Coordinates of C-alpha atoms in Angstrom, one line a residue:
Chain A
M1 CA -56.0 16.7 -17.9
E2 CA -54.4 18.0 -21.0
F3 CA -51.7 19.6 -18.9
L4 CA -50.8 16.3 -17.3
Q5 CA -50.7 14.6 -20.6
N6 CA -48.4 17.3 -21.9
L7 CA -46.2 16.9 -18.9
L8 CA -46.0 13.1 -19.4
L9 CA -45.1 13.8 -23.0
L10 CA -42.4 16.2 -21.9
F11 CA -40.8 13.8 -19.5
R12 CA -40.9 11.0 -22.0
Y13 CA -39.1 13.2 -24.4
L14 CA -36.6 14.3 -21.9
I15 CA -36.0 10.8 -20.6
A16 CA -34.9 9.8 -24.1
G17 CA -32.2 12.5 -23.7
T18 CA -31.4 11.1 -20.2
W19 CA -30.0 8.0 -21.8
V20 CA -27.8 10.1 -23.9
T21 CA -26.7 12.1 -20.8
L22 CA -26.0 8.9 -19.0
G23 CA -24.0 7.6 -21.9
V24 CA -21.9 10.7 -22.1
T25 CA -21.3 10.7 -18.4
A26 CA -20.4 7.0 -18.3
I27 CA -17.9 7.4 -21.2
A28 CA -16.5 10.6 -19.7
L29 CA -16.1 9.1 -16.2
S30 CA -14.5 5.9 -17.3
T31 CA -12.1 7.6 -19.7
G32 CA -11.3 10.1 -16.9
F33 CA -10.8 7.2 -14.5
G34 CA -8.3 5.4 -16.7
V35 CA -6.4 8.7 -17.4
G36 CA -6.6 9.7 -13.8
I37 CA -5.3 6.5 -12.4
L38 CA -2.5 6.4 -14.9
L39 CA -1.4 10.0 -14.3
A40 CA -1.7 9.7 -10.6
T41 CA 0.6 6.6 -10.6
F42 CA 3.0 8.4 -12.9
R43 CA 3.1 11.4 -10.6
V44 CA 3.7 9.5 -7.4
Y45 CA 5.9 6.6 -8.7
G46 CA 7.1 7.7 -12.1
G47 CA 10.6 9.0 -13.0
A48 CA 11.3 12.6 -13.7
M49 CA 10.0 12.4 -17.2
L50 CA 6.6 10.7 -16.5
R51 CA 6.1 13.0 -13.5
T52 CA 6.5 16.1 -15.6
I53 CA 4.2 14.9 -18.3
A54 CA 1.5 14.0 -15.8
A55 CA 1.9 17.3 -13.9
L56 CA 1.8 19.3 -17.2
Y57 CA -1.4 17.5 -18.3
S58 CA -3.1 18.2 -15.1
L59 CA -1.9 21.8 -15.0
V60 CA -3.0 22.7 -18.6
I61 CA -6.3 20.8 -18.7
R62 CA -7.5 22.2 -15.4
A63 CA -6.6 25.8 -16.6
V64 CA -8.8 25.5 -19.7
P65 CA -12.6 25.7 -19.7
V66 CA -14.1 22.3 -20.4
I67 CA -16.1 23.8 -23.3
V68 CA -12.8 24.7 -25.0
V69 CA -11.7 21.1 -24.8
I70 CA -15.0 20.0 -26.3
F71 CA -14.6 22.5 -29.2
I72 CA -11.0 21.5 -29.8
L73 CA -11.9 17.9 -30.0
Y74 CA -15.0 18.4 -32.1
F75 CA -13.9 21.1 -34.5
V76 CA -10.2 20.3 -34.8
I77 CA -9.5 16.6 -34.0
A78 CA -12.8 15.2 -35.3
R79 CA -11.9 16.6 -38.8
F80 CA -9.1 14.1 -39.0
V81 CA -10.5 11.2 -37.1
D82 CA -14.0 10.0 -37.5
L83 CA -15.8 11.0 -34.3
S84 CA -19.5 11.6 -33.8
P85 CA -20.6 14.6 -31.8
F86 CA -21.6 12.2 -29.1
L87 CA -18.2 10.5 -29.0
S88 CA -16.1 13.6 -29.3
G89 CA -18.2 15.3 -26.6
S90 CA -17.9 12.3 -24.2
L91 CA -14.1 12.0 -24.8
A92 CA -13.5 15.7 -24.3
L93 CA -15.3 15.5 -21.0
G94 CA -13.2 12.4 -20.2
I95 CA -10.0 14.1 -21.0
A96 CA -10.9 17.0 -18.8
S97 CA -12.1 14.8 -16.0
G98 CA -8.9 12.8 -16.2
A99 CA -7.0 15.8 -14.9
Y100 CA -9.3 16.3 -12.0
Q101 CA -9.5 12.6 -11.2
S102 CA -5.7 12.3 -11.3
E103 CA -5.6 14.9 -8.4
V104 CA -8.1 12.8 -6.5
F105 CA -6.2 9.6 -6.9
R106 CA -2.8 11.2 -6.3
G107 CA -4.1 12.5 -2.9
A108 CA -5.5 9.0 -2.1
I109 CA -2.2 7.2 -3.1
L110 CA -0.2 9.6 -0.9
S111 CA -2.4 8.9 2.0
V112 CA -1.8 5.1 1.9
P113 CA 0.7 4.6 4.7
P114 CA 4.3 4.2 3.3
G115 CA 4.8 0.9 5.2
Q116 CA 2.3 -0.8 2.8
M117 CA 4.8 -0.4 -0.1
L118 CA 7.7 -1.5 2.1
A119 CA 5.8 -4.6 3.2
A120 CA 4.8 -5.5 -0.3
R121 CA 8.3 -5.1 -1.6
A122 CA 9.6 -7.2 1.4
I123 CA 7.6 -10.2 0.3
G124 CA 9.2 -10.0 -3.1
M125 CA 6.5 -8.0 -5.1
S126 CA 7.8 -5.9 -7.9
R127 CA 6.9 -2.2 -7.8
V128 CA 4.2 -2.6 -10.4
K129 CA 2.6 -5.5 -8.5
A130 CA 2.8 -3.6 -5.2
I131 CA 1.0 -0.7 -6.8
R132 CA -1.6 -2.8 -8.4
Y133 CA -2.4 -5.2 -5.6
I134 CA -1.6 -3.2 -2.5
I135 CA -1.5 0.5 -3.1
L136 CA -4.3 1.1 -5.6
P137 CA -7.0 -1.0 -4.0
Q138 CA -6.6 1.0 -0.8
A139 CA -6.2 4.3 -2.7
L140 CA -9.4 3.6 -4.6
R141 CA -11.4 3.1 -1.5
L142 CA -10.0 6.3 0.0
S143 CA -10.9 8.2 -3.1
I144 CA -14.6 7.4 -3.2
P145 CA -15.8 10.5 -1.4
P146 CA -13.9 13.0 -3.5
W147 CA -14.6 10.9 -6.6
S148 CA -18.3 11.1 -6.0
N149 CA -18.0 14.8 -6.1
E150 CA -16.2 14.6 -9.4
A151 CA -18.9 12.2 -10.7
A152 CA -21.6 14.8 -9.9
I153 CA -19.6 17.5 -11.7
V154 CA -19.1 15.4 -14.8
L155 CA -22.8 14.4 -14.8
K156 CA -23.8 18.1 -14.8
D157 CA -21.1 19.1 -17.2
S158 CA -22.3 16.6 -19.7
S159 CA -24.9 19.2 -20.5
L160 CA -22.2 21.2 -22.2
V161 CA -22.1 18.8 -25.1
Y162 CA -25.4 20.3 -26.2
V163 CA -23.4 23.0 -27.9
I164 CA -22.1 20.5 -30.5
G165 CA -25.6 19.2 -31.1
V166 CA -25.9 16.1 -29.0
A167 CA -29.5 15.6 -28.1
E168 CA -29.2 15.1 -24.4
I169 CA -31.4 16.4 -21.6
L170 CA -30.6 20.1 -21.9
R171 CA -30.7 20.2 -25.7
R172 CA -34.1 18.5 -25.7
A173 CA -35.4 20.9 -23.0
E174 CA -34.4 23.7 -25.2
Y175 CA -36.4 22.3 -28.1
V176 CA -39.4 22.0 -25.9
S177 CA -39.0 25.5 -24.5
A178 CA -38.8 26.9 -28.1
R179 CA -41.8 25.0 -29.2
T180 CA -44.1 25.5 -26.2
L181 CA -42.8 28.9 -25.1
Q182 CA -42.9 27.6 -21.6
P183 CA -39.3 27.7 -20.5
F184 CA -40.0 27.3 -16.8
I185 CA -41.7 23.9 -17.3
A186 CA -39.1 22.7 -19.8
F187 CA -36.0 23.6 -17.9
G188 CA -37.6 22.9 -14.5
A189 CA -38.2 19.3 -15.7
A190 CA -34.6 19.1 -16.9
A191 CA -33.4 20.4 -13.5
L192 CA -35.5 17.8 -11.8
I193 CA -34.0 15.0 -13.9
Y194 CA -30.5 16.3 -13.2
F195 CA -31.2 16.5 -9.5
S196 CA -32.5 12.9 -9.4
L197 CA -29.5 11.6 -11.3
T198 CA -27.0 13.4 -9.1
F199 CA -28.8 12.4 -6.0
L200 CA -28.9 8.7 -7.0
T201 CA -25.3 8.7 -8.1
N202 CA -24.1 10.1 -4.8
R203 CA -26.2 7.7 -2.8
A204 CA -24.8 4.8 -4.7
L205 CA -21.3 5.9 -4.1
D206 CA -22.0 6.5 -0.4
W207 CA -23.2 3.0 -0.2
L208 CA -20.0 1.8 -2.0
E209 CA -17.9 3.7 0.4
Q210 CA -19.5 2.1 3.4
R211 CA -19.3 -1.3 1.9
Y212 CA -15.5 -1.1 1.2
R213 CA -14.4 1.1 4.0
V214 CA -10.8 0.3 5.1
L215 CA -9.7 1.1 8.6
M216 CA -6.1 2.0 8.9
Chain B
M1 CA 33.7 -25.6 5.0
S2 CA 30.9 -27.3 3.0
D3 CA 27.8 -25.1 3.2
P4 CA 28.2 -21.4 3.0
P5 CA 26.6 -19.4 5.8
I6 CA 23.0 -18.2 5.2
L7 CA 24.1 -14.6 5.5
H8 CA 27.5 -13.1 5.2
I9 CA 28.0 -9.4 5.6
E10 CA 31.4 -7.8 4.8
D11 CA 32.4 -4.3 5.7
L12 CA 29.1 -2.6 5.2
Y13 CA 28.7 1.2 5.1
K14 CA 25.6 3.3 4.8
S15 CA 25.0 7.1 5.1
Y16 CA 22.0 9.3 4.8
Q17 CA 22.9 12.7 3.6
D18 CA 25.7 13.8 5.9
S19 CA 25.3 11.3 8.7
E20 CA 27.0 8.0 8.5
I21 CA 24.7 5.4 10.0
I22 CA 26.6 2.1 9.5
K23 CA 30.4 2.3 9.6
G24 CA 31.9 -0.9 8.5
I25 CA 30.0 -3.9 9.8
S26 CA 30.9 -7.5 9.2
F27 CA 29.3 -10.6 10.5
V28 CA 28.0 -14.0 9.5
V29 CA 24.8 -15.9 10.3
Q30 CA 24.9 -19.7 10.0
E31 CA 21.9 -21.9 9.2
K32 CA 19.5 -22.3 12.1
E33 CA 21.3 -19.7 14.1
V34 CA 19.3 -17.1 16.1
V35 CA 21.2 -13.9 16.3
V36 CA 19.9 -10.9 18.3
I37 CA 21.1 -7.4 17.6
I38 CA 20.9 -5.0 20.6
G39 CA 22.0 -1.5 21.1
P40 CA 20.8 2.1 21.8
S41 CA 18.3 3.7 19.5
G42 CA 19.6 5.4 16.4
T43 CA 22.7 3.1 16.1
G44 CA 21.8 1.8 12.7
K45 CA 20.2 -1.5 13.7
S46 CA 17.1 -1.0 11.5
T47 CA 19.1 0.4 8.7
L48 CA 21.2 -2.7 8.8
L49 CA 18.2 -5.0 8.4
R50 CA 16.9 -2.8 5.5
C51 CA 20.2 -3.1 3.8
I52 CA 20.1 -6.9 4.1
N53 CA 16.8 -7.2 2.2
L54 CA 17.8 -4.3 -0.1
L55 CA 15.0 -2.0 0.9
T56 CA 17.9 0.4 1.2
R57 CA 21.1 0.1 -0.9
P58 CA 24.3 0.0 1.2
D59 CA 26.9 2.5 0.0
K60 CA 29.8 0.1 0.4
G61 CA 30.5 -3.4 1.4
K62 CA 29.1 -6.8 0.3
I63 CA 26.3 -9.0 1.4
W64 CA 26.0 -12.7 0.5
L65 CA 22.8 -14.6 0.9
E66 CA 23.8 -18.3 0.8
D67 CA 26.1 -18.4 -2.2
Q68 CA 24.8 -15.3 -4.0
E69 CA 26.3 -11.9 -3.6
I70 CA 23.1 -9.9 -3.4
T71 CA 24.8 -6.5 -3.4
A72 CA 26.3 -7.2 -6.8
P73 CA 24.8 -5.0 -9.6
H74 CA 21.9 -6.4 -11.7
T75 CA 20.7 -9.0 -9.2
N76 CA 17.0 -9.7 -9.2
V77 CA 16.0 -7.9 -6.1
D78 CA 12.5 -9.3 -6.0
K79 CA 13.7 -12.8 -6.2
I80 CA 16.2 -12.2 -3.4
R81 CA 13.6 -10.7 -1.1
Q82 CA 11.4 -13.8 -1.5
R83 CA 14.1 -15.7 0.4
I84 CA 14.2 -13.1 3.2
G85 CA 11.3 -12.8 5.5
M86 CA 10.9 -9.4 7.1
V87 CA 8.8 -8.5 10.1
F88 CA 8.4 -4.8 10.8
Q89 CA 7.9 -2.9 14.1
D90 CA 4.6 -1.5 13.0
F91 CA 3.3 -4.7 11.4
N92 CA 2.4 -3.1 8.0
L93 CA -0.4 -5.6 7.3
F94 CA -2.3 -4.9 4.1
N95 CA -5.3 -3.1 5.5
H96 CA -7.7 -4.0 2.8
M97 CA -7.2 -7.7 3.1
T98 CA -8.2 -10.3 5.7
A99 CA -5.6 -12.1 7.7
L100 CA -5.7 -15.0 5.3
Q101 CA -5.4 -12.8 2.3
N102 CA -2.5 -11.1 3.8
V103 CA -0.7 -14.4 4.1
T104 CA -1.7 -15.7 0.6
I105 CA -1.2 -12.6 -1.6
G106 CA 2.5 -13.3 -1.8
M107 CA 2.0 -16.9 -2.6
T108 CA -0.4 -16.3 -5.4
R109 CA 1.0 -13.1 -6.9
V110 CA 4.7 -13.7 -6.3
L111 CA 5.2 -17.4 -6.0
K112 CA 2.4 -18.1 -8.5
M113 CA 0.8 -20.8 -6.4
K114 CA -2.8 -21.9 -7.2
S115 CA -5.3 -20.1 -5.0
T116 CA -6.6 -23.3 -3.4
E117 CA -3.1 -24.4 -2.6
A118 CA -2.2 -21.0 -1.3
R119 CA -5.3 -21.0 0.9
D120 CA -4.3 -24.3 2.5
K121 CA -0.8 -23.2 3.1
G122 CA -2.1 -19.9 4.3
M123 CA -4.3 -21.5 6.9
W124 CA -1.4 -23.7 7.9
E125 CA 0.8 -20.7 8.5
L126 CA -1.9 -19.0 10.5
E127 CA -2.2 -22.2 12.5
R128 CA 1.5 -22.0 13.1
V129 CA 1.1 -18.6 14.8
G130 CA -2.1 -19.7 16.5
L131 CA -4.5 -17.5 14.6
S132 CA -6.4 -19.8 12.3
E133 CA -9.7 -18.7 13.9
K134 CA -8.9 -15.1 12.9
A135 CA -8.4 -16.0 9.2
H136 CA -11.3 -13.9 7.9
Q137 CA -10.8 -10.9 10.1
Y138 CA -9.4 -7.6 8.9
P139 CA -6.3 -6.0 10.5
A140 CA -8.5 -3.3 12.0
Q141 CA -10.3 -6.1 13.9
L142 CA -7.1 -7.6 15.4
S143 CA -5.1 -6.6 18.4
G144 CA -1.5 -5.5 18.0
G145 CA -0.1 -8.9 19.0
Q146 CA -2.4 -10.7 16.6
K147 CA -1.4 -8.3 13.8
Q148 CA 2.2 -9.0 14.4
R149 CA 1.6 -12.8 14.4
V150 CA -0.2 -12.5 11.1
A151 CA 2.7 -10.5 9.8
I152 CA 5.0 -13.3 10.8
A153 CA 2.7 -15.8 9.1
R154 CA 2.8 -13.7 6.0
A155 CA 6.6 -13.7 5.9
L156 CA 6.7 -17.5 6.6
G157 CA 4.3 -18.1 3.8
M158 CA 7.1 -17.3 1.3
N159 CA 9.3 -20.1 2.7
P160 CA 12.1 -17.7 3.6
H161 CA 15.6 -19.0 4.3
I162 CA 16.1 -16.4 6.9
M163 CA 13.8 -14.2 8.9
L164 CA 14.6 -10.6 9.9
F165 CA 12.7 -9.0 12.8
D166 CA 12.9 -5.2 13.2
E167 CA 11.9 -4.5 16.8
P168 CA 8.8 -6.8 16.4
T169 CA 7.4 -6.0 19.9
S170 CA 8.3 -2.3 20.3
A171 CA 4.9 -1.1 19.1
L172 CA 3.0 -3.5 21.3
D173 CA 1.2 -3.0 24.6
P174 CA 3.3 -4.8 27.3
E175 CA 0.6 -7.5 27.8
L176 CA 0.7 -8.4 24.1
I177 CA 4.5 -8.9 23.8
G178 CA 4.5 -12.4 25.2
E179 CA 2.4 -13.9 22.5
V180 CA 4.7 -12.6 19.8
L181 CA 7.9 -13.6 21.5
G182 CA 6.3 -17.1 22.1
V183 CA 5.7 -17.5 18.3
M184 CA 9.3 -16.3 17.6
Q185 CA 10.7 -18.8 20.2
K186 CA 8.7 -21.6 18.5
L187 CA 10.2 -20.6 15.2
A188 CA 13.6 -20.7 16.6
E189 CA 13.0 -24.1 18.0
E190 CA 11.8 -25.3 14.6
G191 CA 15.2 -24.4 13.2
M192 CA 14.4 -21.1 11.5
T193 CA 17.4 -18.9 10.9
M194 CA 16.6 -15.6 12.5
L195 CA 18.2 -12.1 12.9
V196 CA 16.3 -10.1 15.5
V197 CA 16.7 -6.5 16.5
T198 CA 15.0 -6.2 19.9
H199 CA 15.2 -4.7 23.3
E200 CA 13.7 -7.8 24.8
M201 CA 16.6 -9.1 27.0
G202 CA 14.6 -12.1 28.1
F203 CA 14.3 -13.3 24.6
A204 CA 17.9 -12.5 23.8
R205 CA 19.1 -14.5 26.8
E206 CA 16.8 -17.5 26.5
V207 CA 16.4 -18.0 22.8
S208 CA 19.4 -16.5 21.0
D209 CA 22.6 -18.3 20.1
R210 CA 24.5 -15.1 19.8
I211 CA 24.1 -11.5 20.7
I212 CA 25.6 -8.6 18.7
F213 CA 25.9 -5.3 20.5
M214 CA 25.9 -2.4 18.1
E215 CA 26.5 1.3 18.9
N216 CA 27.1 4.3 16.7
G217 CA 27.2 2.2 13.5
Y218 CA 29.8 -0.3 14.8
I219 CA 29.7 -3.7 16.3
V220 CA 31.0 -3.2 19.8
E221 CA 31.0 -6.8 20.9
Q222 CA 29.4 -10.1 20.1
G223 CA 29.2 -13.4 21.7
P224 CA 26.9 -16.1 23.2
P225 CA 24.3 -14.7 25.6
K226 CA 25.9 -16.2 28.6
K227 CA 29.1 -14.5 28.0
M228 CA 27.5 -11.2 27.0
F229 CA 25.3 -11.1 30.1
Y230 CA 27.7 -12.4 32.7
N231 CA 31.2 -11.9 31.4
P232 CA 31.4 -9.3 28.7
E233 CA 34.8 -8.1 27.5
L234 CA 33.9 -4.5 27.5
E235 CA 32.7 -2.3 30.3
R236 CA 30.4 -0.6 27.8
T237 CA 28.6 -3.8 27.0
R238 CA 28.1 -4.6 30.7
N239 CA 26.7 -1.1 31.3
F240 CA 24.3 -1.2 28.4
L241 CA 23.0 -4.7 29.2
W242 CA 22.7 -3.9 32.9
K243 CA 20.8 -0.7 32.2
I244 CA 18.4 -2.2 29.6
T245 CA 17.7 -5.3 31.7
E246 CA 17.0 -3.0 34.7
L247 CA 14.7 -0.8 32.6
Y248 CA 12.7 -3.6 31.0
G249 CA 12.9 -5.9 34.0
K250 CA 11.3 -3.3 36.2
Q251 CA 8.5 -3.0 33.6
E252 CA 8.0 -6.8 33.7
E253 CA 7.8 -6.7 37.5
K254 CA 5.2 -4.0 37.4
E255 CA 3.0 -6.1 35.2
Q256 CA 3.0 -9.0 37.6

């Protein structure tokens, strides 16, 4: 009985961290989404300058471990701008994810048939309007499966922010493990929560994909 | 002359890399005229249409749309294209939108019409091509002929002053060609100015006011269909028309 009570306590404690994890993930994914869409559009439709900037960003960020980006943002940038550990961790993950998402969106944009742009221009749409109303809506639908993969990675990578002291799931599991000296139960519970979150996210995105499937 | 022609092309040239596709083409399309361009594949017919709505920039020469020289530098290309309807060989309907949305997107986003107004006009344009009952279907749910009719409705929705058709029936199964040609014939009868690249000799003969025969980037001969079919000036024209009528005519017979 006491064991069960402790378990309940453990989960309650970890679930408080789950909200933090979800917060970090949400901020990171949406930042990465904005950055990713912008960079992908630059890379496909931009001039030489924008294309180079976007390609460099993607090249550099993807070559650096995410944890290094987190450290740079927290220990360097956050000294000049007022950023909490929570926010700098989330943004760092977003900056990193932006590079990966830009690759996802770029591939999706390129797989929209070229006739779509022609037809949009032919009814008098500007390039920007054609991208916004015709190309991106189709590219976004196409990118749901690879994006769902990226979402799972970011969700799991959100555990990295524990190194700068954000009390998310992993950090809390570590506290519990240190207090109870039962690492298996503490980290096992953390793993279970991560699994459920990833599973549910993927399911939700699968549903979204079915719902907005476009046949070409 | 009081009114300028709808379209006036003067000495147009266009090359891609080393190969010259269009080598000095001039002609005029008057209001309400239906002009059909015929000729072997790869003779620059599609390139010519793309030059006219500036999807490709010609290298040399001038194009006037009504009284505006559209090849002049710093023209507003988007505004010009609104006046030119374009129908593609492979339809290019917007895949993520219903038939109705395909027709209304240009009205709301380009012409800035209110959405209720656009909806009404969109339904009317679909009615015009006989597809109002398919308004809420997606392109993937439509046959090729229906897709092309929606594409025509989409172009009509912008109230174009001239319609360009780039082999509108070439990607269609033979049994679906008729419905598209029927819509085009109706448009012609309503007085739409049309410039049509096609291999459909029946349409050229019955509907067009003038046939332009193009080969190797030049206009070889042009004239009213009767003259072109029965009394062309050049042996080459006679040969081509004879061959293509034979080819497509046989196909028609087989279907019956």
